[in-house]
Phi, psi and omega in degrees: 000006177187123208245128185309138184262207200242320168311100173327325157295348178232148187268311181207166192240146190245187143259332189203155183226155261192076162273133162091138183257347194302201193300323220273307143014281175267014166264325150345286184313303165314303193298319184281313182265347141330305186237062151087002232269167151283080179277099167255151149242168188223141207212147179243331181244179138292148179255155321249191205207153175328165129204151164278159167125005199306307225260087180290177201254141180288344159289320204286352171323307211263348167281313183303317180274336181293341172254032172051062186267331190293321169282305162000277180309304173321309195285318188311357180061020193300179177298121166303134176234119172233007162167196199206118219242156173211149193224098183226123183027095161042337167304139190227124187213139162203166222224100165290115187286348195278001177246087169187159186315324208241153216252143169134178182309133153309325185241151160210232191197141203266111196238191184219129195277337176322292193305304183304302185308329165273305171330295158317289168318329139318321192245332155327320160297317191286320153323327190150288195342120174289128161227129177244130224234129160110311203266142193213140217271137192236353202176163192204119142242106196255045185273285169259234180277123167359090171251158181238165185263072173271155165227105191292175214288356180245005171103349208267143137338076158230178191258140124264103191287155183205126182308314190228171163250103166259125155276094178262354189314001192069217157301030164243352170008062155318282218276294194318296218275335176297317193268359188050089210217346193282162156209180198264162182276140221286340182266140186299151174303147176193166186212162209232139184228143200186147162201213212194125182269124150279075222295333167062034139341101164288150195278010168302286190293321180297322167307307174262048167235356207008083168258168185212113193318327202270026192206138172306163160238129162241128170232139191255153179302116182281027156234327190235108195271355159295337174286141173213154174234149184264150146209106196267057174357067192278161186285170173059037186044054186235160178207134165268136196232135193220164187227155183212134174202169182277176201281021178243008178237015165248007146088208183291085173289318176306011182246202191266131187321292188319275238289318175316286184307334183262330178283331178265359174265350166288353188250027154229107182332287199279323161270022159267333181286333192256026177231038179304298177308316201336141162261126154294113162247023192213158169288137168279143204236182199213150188204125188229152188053039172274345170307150173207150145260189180200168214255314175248111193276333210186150189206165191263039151243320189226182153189141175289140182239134173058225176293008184274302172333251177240125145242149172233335154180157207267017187274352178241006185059037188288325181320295204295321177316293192298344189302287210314297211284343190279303190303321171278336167298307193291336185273015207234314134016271177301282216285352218250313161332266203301324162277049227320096167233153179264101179301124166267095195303287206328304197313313198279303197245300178316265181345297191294311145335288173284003150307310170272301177338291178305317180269056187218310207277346182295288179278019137290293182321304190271347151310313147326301161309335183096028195247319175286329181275012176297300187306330190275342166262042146311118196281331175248025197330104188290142195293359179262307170321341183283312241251283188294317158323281158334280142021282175275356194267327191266017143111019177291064166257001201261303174335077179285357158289347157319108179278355169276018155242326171296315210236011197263049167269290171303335171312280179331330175273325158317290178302319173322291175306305188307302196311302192307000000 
């Protein structure tokens, strides 16, 4: 799968080079060498390892099975996900994805990512894919075809060449901090404090709180509808549960996390109740200022995948989605490149991408402002409007027969007034 170069300096040559083994990392990866392409990834860490990000979208379904992912993911016994529910001063509401406007899976599944995350890459290996796990990217040149400057688990230097570059890196966003490419994101800062539960739910209390294992909980803060907590169902009765606020409303995050997180889950009433038992079985972590932007998505040398691009925020579970969906755009790309066809990126991949991006960043902005969340408690909801909601909520942001993905500011601005 890789043939040695005339340079010295440089150790073997690719068609693509790979940063980040993660979903969009090995589905890329998966995606590329289907079709018949030359794949390295370079993993910075070992697998496997944290990450936020548990509750996929029911769109990431139809990227999993296109990287012939799908039985893998199925067998794995992860958590069933069939919507998403929400709770704000005792209002109770939740959204069946298998009931929506847009056509594709209904159902996914709710994961502790390590494990998911290993997975893919396993079986992106058991395909074919080279990933070298423990090595990390020092240096880019792109005066011609990419070569990268890696460094491997004993400390040591060497090169690679590459046709092309996919930045699968996540929050380590390599190529924005190497090309110098970030720029700051159009949303305020916030920050999110999170660990993993042994939640001991009583089925008492799980009655009158209506919680339902197969569906996120999202709950808003009963004085500050800027505040929210995820409590996300993972298997073997565990859950991961996090609060996300900007950071002066979360008090001393430099003190102990657990105490931050457990004092802010007491001012919610119903998830204090039904999280009465609860055990902390992971340390709690923290993660600040995470929206990011970028100057550039894609160029006919690289191109950003998922969060190496733009994140915007963990309140609709959009990350892994926009990964996937980055990933099969960009590789589909890629390849149409390398038999050389002349690609215009912005037109092809940046533009088409950011199309479900923007509408994803639409109903973030108005959940913060409070205009989504008038609509998502709206006591009387007519049910296609209902329908088409769901839709983007099940990760359908690409769906421009939508008219809540064509239109959806003003859609939104509309539905808004019929609530008041």
């Amino acid at each position: 799968m890789q043939a040695p170069l005339s340079n010295p300096d440089i150790q073997a040559s690719y068609d693509v080079a790979i940063i980040g083994a993660g979903p969009s990392g090995s589905i890329a990866a998966s995606l590329l060498h289907q079709q018949g392409k030359r794949v390295i990834v370079i993993e910075k860490q070992d697998f496997p390892r944290f990450s936020i990000g548990e509750s996929l979208l029911p769109a990431c379904m139809r990227v999993i099975e296109e990287a012939n992912m799908l039985e893998a993911v199925n067998n794995a016994g992860f958590q069933f996900k069939n919507g998403a529910a929400f709770s704000s001063r005792g209002q109770y509401t939740h959204f069946d994805f298998t009931d929506k406007f847009s056509s594709g899976p209904g159902t996914t599944f709710q994961v502790e990512r390590a494990s998911f995350d290993k997975l893919l890459a396993d079986t992106a290996e058991s395909q074919g894919v080279e990933i070298r796990f423990g090595e990390s990217v020092q240096a880019i040149d792109l005066t011609q075809d990419p070569i990268l400057t890696i460094r491997d688990r004993e400390g040591k230097d060497y090169c690679i060449q590459a046709k092309y570059l996919l930045d699968a890196s996540g929050f380590g966003r390599v190529l924005p901090r190497l090309l110098e490419l970030e720029k700051p994101s159009c949303l305020p800062s916030r920050t999110a404090v999170f660990t993993h539960i042994e939640d001991n739910i009583d089925p008492s209390t799980q009655e009158n709180v209506h919680f339902d294992r197969q569906k996120i909980l999202i709950c808003v803060h009963p004085e500050n509808k800027d505040i929210w907590y995820w409590l996300i169902p993972l298997s073997d009765s565990r859950c991961s549960l996090g609060v996300v606020a900007e950071p002066h409303l979360l008090g001393d995050t430099e003190a102990d996390l657990q105490t931050v997180l457990m004092e802010m889950i007491k001012q919610e009433p119903n998830l204090h109740r039904l999280l009465a038992n609860a055990e902390v079985v992971r340390e709690c972590s923290l993660l600040k200022g995470y929206s990011a932007n970028v100057t550039t998505l894609a160029t006919d040398k690289f191109a950003l995948l998922g969060n190496a691009g733009e994140f915007l925020d963990p309140i609709f579970s959009s990350g892994v989605t926009i990964a996937m969906q980055s990933a099969s755009m960009a590789a589909k790309c890629v390849v149409r490149q390398l038999n050389g066809e002349k690609l215009d990126w912005d037109a092809e991949y940046a533009k088409p991408l950011m199309r479900g991006v923007d509408t994803f960043r639409t109903y973030v902005e108005a959940w913060y402002d409070g205009r989504f969340q008038e609509i998502i408690f709206f006591d009387a909801p007519d049910n296609k409007i209902k329908q088409m909601i769901c839709s983007i909520l099940a990760g359908y942001a690409w769906d421009e027969t939508n008219p809540f993905v064509s239109d959806s500011e003003r859609r939104l601005n509309m539905i808004v007034g019929l609530c008041r």
